[in-house]
Coordinates of C-alpha atoms in Angstrom, one line a residue:
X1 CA 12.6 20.0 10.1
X2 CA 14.8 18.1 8.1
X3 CA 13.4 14.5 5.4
X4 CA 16.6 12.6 5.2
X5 CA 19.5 15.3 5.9
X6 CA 17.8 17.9 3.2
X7 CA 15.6 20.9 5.0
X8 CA 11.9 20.5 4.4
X9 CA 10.4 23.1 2.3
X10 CA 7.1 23.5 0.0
X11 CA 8.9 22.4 -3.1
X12 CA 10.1 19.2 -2.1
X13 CA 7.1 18.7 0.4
X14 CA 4.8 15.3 -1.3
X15 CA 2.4 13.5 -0.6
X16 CA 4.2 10.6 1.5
X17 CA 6.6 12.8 3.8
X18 CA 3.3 15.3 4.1
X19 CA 2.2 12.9 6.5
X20 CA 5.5 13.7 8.7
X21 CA 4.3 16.9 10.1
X22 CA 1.7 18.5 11.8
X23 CA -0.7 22.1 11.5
X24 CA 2.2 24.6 12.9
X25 CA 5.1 23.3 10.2
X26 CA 2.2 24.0 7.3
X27 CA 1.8 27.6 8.2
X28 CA 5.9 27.5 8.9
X29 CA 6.3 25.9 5.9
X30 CA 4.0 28.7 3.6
X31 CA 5.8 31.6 5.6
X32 CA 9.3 30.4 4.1
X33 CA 7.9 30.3 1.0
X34 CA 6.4 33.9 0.6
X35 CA 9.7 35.1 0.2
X36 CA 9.9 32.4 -2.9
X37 CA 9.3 34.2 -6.7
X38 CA 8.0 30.4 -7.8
X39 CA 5.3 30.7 -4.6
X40 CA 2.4 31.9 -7.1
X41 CA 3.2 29.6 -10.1
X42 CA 3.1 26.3 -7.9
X43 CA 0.1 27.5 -5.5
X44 CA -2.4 25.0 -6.8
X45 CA 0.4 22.5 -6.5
X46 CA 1.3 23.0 -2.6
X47 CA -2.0 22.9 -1.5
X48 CA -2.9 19.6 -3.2
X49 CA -0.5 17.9 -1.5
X50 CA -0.9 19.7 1.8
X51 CA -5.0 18.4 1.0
X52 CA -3.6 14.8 0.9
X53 CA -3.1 14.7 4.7
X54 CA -4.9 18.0 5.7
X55 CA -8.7 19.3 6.0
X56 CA -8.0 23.0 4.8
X57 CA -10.8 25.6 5.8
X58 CA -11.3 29.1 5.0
X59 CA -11.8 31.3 7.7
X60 CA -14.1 33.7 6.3
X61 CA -15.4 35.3 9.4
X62 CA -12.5 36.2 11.1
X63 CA -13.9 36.5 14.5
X64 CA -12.8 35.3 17.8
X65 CA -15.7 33.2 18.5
X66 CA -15.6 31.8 15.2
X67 CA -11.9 31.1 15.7
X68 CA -12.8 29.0 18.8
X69 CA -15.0 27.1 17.3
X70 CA -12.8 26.0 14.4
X71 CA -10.3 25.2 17.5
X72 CA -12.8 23.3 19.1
X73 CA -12.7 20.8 16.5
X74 CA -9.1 20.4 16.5
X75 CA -8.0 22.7 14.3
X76 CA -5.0 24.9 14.0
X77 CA -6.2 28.5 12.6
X78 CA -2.8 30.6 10.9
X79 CA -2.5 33.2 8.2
X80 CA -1.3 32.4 4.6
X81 CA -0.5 35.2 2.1
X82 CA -1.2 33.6 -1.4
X83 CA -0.2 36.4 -3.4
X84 CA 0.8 40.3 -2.6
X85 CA -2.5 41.4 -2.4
X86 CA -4.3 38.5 -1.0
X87 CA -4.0 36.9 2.6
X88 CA -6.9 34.4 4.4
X89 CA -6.6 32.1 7.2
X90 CA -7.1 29.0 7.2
X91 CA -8.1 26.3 9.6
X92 CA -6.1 23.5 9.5
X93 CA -6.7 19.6 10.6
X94 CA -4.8 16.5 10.0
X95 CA -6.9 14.0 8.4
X96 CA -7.3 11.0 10.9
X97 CA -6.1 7.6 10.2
X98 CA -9.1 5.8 12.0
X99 CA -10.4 2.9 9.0
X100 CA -8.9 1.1 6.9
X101 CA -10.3 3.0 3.9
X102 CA -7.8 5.8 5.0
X103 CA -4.9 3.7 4.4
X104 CA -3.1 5.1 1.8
X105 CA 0.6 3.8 -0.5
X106 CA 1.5 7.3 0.5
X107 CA 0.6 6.9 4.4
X108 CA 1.1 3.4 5.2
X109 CA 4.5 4.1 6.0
X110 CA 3.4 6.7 8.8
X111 CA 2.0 4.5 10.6
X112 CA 3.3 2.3 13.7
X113 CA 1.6 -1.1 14.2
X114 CA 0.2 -0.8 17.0
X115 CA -1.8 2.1 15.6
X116 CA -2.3 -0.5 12.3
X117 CA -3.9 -3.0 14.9
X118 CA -6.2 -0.3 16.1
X119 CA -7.4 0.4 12.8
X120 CA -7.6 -3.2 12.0
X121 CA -9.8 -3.2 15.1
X122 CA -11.9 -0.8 14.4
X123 CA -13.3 -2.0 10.9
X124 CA -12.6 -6.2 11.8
X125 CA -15.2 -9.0 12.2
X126 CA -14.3 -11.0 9.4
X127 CA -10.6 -11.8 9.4
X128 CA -7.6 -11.1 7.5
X129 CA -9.3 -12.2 4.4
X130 CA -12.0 -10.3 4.5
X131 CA -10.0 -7.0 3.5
X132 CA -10.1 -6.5 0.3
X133 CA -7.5 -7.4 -1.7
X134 CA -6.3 -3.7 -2.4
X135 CA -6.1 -3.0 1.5
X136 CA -4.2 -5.8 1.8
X137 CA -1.2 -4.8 -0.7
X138 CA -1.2 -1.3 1.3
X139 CA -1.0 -2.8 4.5
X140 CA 1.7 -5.2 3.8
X141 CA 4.0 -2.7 1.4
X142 CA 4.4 -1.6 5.4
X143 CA 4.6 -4.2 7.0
X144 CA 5.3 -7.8 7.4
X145 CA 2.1 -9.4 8.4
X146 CA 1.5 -13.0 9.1
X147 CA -1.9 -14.6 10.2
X148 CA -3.2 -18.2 12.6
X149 CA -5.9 -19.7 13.1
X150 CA -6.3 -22.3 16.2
X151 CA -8.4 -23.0 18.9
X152 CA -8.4 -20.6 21.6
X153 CA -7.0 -22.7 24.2
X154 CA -4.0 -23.6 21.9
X155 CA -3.7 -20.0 21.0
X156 CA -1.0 -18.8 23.5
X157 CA 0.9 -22.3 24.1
X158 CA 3.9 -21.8 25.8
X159 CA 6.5 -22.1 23.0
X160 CA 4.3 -21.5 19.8
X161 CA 4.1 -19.1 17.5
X162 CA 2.1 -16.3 19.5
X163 CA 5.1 -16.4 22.1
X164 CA 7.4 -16.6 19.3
X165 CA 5.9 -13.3 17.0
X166 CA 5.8 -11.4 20.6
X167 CA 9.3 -12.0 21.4
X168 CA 9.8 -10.7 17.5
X169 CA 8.3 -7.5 18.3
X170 CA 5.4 -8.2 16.4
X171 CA 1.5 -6.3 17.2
X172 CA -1.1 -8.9 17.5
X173 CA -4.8 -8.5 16.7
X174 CA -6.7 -11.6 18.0
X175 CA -10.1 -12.3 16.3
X176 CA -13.0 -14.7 18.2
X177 CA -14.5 -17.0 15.9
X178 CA -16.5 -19.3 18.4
X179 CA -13.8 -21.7 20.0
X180 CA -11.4 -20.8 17.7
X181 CA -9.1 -17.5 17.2
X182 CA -7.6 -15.6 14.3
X183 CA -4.6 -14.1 15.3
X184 CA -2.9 -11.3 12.7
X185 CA 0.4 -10.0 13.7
X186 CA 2.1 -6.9 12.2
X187 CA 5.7 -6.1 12.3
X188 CA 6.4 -2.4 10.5
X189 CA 9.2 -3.4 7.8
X190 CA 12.7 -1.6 8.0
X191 CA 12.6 1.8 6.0
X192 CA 14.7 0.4 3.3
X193 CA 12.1 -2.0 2.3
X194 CA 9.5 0.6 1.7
X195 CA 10.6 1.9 -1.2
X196 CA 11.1 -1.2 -2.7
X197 CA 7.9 -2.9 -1.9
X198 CA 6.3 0.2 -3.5
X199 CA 8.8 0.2 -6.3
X200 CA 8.1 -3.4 -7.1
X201 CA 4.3 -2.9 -7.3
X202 CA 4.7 -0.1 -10.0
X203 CA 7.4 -2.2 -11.8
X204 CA 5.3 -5.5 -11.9
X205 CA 2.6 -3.1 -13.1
X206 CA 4.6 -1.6 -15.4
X207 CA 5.3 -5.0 -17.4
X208 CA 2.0 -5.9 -17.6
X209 CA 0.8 -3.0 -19.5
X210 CA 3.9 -3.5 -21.8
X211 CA 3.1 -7.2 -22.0
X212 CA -0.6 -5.7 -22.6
X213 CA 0.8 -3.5 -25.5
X214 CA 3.7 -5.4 -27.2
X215 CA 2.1 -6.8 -30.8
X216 CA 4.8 -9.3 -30.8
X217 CA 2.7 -10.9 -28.5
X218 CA 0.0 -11.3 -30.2
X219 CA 1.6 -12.0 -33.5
X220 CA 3.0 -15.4 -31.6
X221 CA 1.9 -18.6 -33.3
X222 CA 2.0 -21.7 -31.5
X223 CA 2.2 -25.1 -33.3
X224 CA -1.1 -26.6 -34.8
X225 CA -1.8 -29.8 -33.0
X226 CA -1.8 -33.1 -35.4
X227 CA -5.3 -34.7 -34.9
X228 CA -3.4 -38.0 -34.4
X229 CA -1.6 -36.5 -31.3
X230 CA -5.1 -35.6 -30.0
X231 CA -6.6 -39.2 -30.7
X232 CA -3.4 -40.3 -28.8
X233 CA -4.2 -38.6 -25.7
X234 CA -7.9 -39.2 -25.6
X235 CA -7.4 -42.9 -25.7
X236 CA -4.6 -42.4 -22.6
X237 CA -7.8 -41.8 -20.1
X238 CA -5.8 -38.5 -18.1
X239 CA -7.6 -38.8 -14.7
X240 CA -7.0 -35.9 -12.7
X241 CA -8.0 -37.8 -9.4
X242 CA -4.3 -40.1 -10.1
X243 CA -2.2 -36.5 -9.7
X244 CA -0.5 -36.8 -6.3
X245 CA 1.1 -34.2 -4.1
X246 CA 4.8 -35.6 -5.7
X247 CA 3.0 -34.3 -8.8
X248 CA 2.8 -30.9 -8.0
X249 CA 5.7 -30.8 -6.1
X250 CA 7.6 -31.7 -9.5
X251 CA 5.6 -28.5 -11.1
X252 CA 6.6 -26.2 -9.0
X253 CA 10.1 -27.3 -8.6
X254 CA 10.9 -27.3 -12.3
X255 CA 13.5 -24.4 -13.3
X256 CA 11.5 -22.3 -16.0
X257 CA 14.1 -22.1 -18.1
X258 CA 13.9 -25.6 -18.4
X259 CA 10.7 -25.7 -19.3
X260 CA 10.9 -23.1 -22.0
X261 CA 13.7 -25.6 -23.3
X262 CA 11.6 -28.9 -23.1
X263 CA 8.5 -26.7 -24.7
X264 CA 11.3 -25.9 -28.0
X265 CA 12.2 -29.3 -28.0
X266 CA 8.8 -30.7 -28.4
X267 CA 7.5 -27.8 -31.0
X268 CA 10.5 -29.2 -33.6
X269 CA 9.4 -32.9 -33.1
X270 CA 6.0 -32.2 -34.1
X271 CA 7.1 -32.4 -37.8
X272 CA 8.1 -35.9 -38.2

């Protein structure tokens, strides 16, 4: 097995491309590295990330009816050799991916979307919405996911957008609420994409605990208000109900390097 033209082995096995195989390559996997000096050193390390996607059991009775029970509940029973004096078996089993709980940043991008509406399925009564809002990063560092909401009998026009997401290749998840429907449609996102969605989650993060941190921040003074300037705008009567949509369409066209400008300009007339 091979994770993007390099042979898969314990040492460069994680917790994201763990998810790519199954029971057998485990035990494959551990035989390989028995021959390995570092094997005994980095133990505790392999078989954390092989517990990220994997139930692992000891065997302690080794006995065949014991063994069948084990494979009775889906699991895959081998022999590992930890050190040169100690061997066990384990039993084996690949976690399921059956709420959305189980989603994980590292397993999001193991999953197809059809088996992503399934899940959805399984754990949905509420709506997109309802996920929380953690789920909802995971989900869509995966996947582009767009949502509707319309009548049922406009649902599936000829023409629309359902038609439209179908011919896209898009998974839909339809949701009954009374006469209406909440449609949810999920298209995985090329693999080129998933790095960078998950990159720019830990970079946005990144800043904000540097942002957090940086005393220059807080050091910052803005310019005292004149009193005058306040009496000034009390007397102007600002009535939020007069702000049209032109208004806010003005805000959020504005370059913000413009603003920033504007905001300089008006701190140096504040003297005179």
């Amino acid at each position: 097995m091979k994770r993007q033209g390099q042979a898969l082995t314990l040492k460069n096995l994680t917790k994201s491309n763990v998810w790519d195989i199954q029971e057998n390559d485990v035990f494959r996997l551990w035989a390989q590295a028995e021959r390995d000096a570092d094997l005994r050193d980095n133990e505790r390390h392999y078989i954390d990330v092989i517990k990220s996607a994997f139930t692992i059991e000891e065997v302690k009775i080794d006995q065949p009816e014991v063994i069948r029970k084990y494979e009775a509940r889906g699991c895959q029973v081998g022999q590992v050799r930890l050190d040169e004096n100690t061997t066990v078996k384990w039993a084996l089993k690949k976690k399921p991916i059956q709420r959305v709980t189980d989603l994980t940043w590292e397993n999001i991008h193991h999953v197809s979307a059809r088996k992503l509406i399934e899940v959805l399925e399984r754990n949905f009564g509420g709506g997109w919405e309802s996920l929380p809002q953690s789920i909802q990063d995971i989900i869509q560092s995966g996947f582009d996911i767009s949502t509707t909401t319309l009548p049922t009998a406009r649902l599936k026009k000829p023409g629309g957008l359902y038609d439209k997401k179908l011919a896209d290749g898009f998974e839909v998840l339809e949701i009954s609420k009374g006469s209406w429907t909440e449609a949810i449609f999920a298209k995985e996102k090329p693999v080129e994409e998933h790095a960078h969605a998950r990159f720019s989650a830990l970079e946005e993060a990144t800043k904000e605990e540097e942002r957090a941190d940086d005393p220059e921040d807080d050091e910052e003074e803005l310019p005292e208000d004149d009193p005058k300037d306040n009496e000034e705008d009390d007397e102007d009567g600002f009535d939020e109900d007069k702000l049209t949509e032109e208004s806010y369409r003005t805000t959020f066209d504005t370059n913000p390097e413009d603003l920033e400008m504007q905001a300089a300009e008006v701190g140096d007339d504040d003297d005179f």
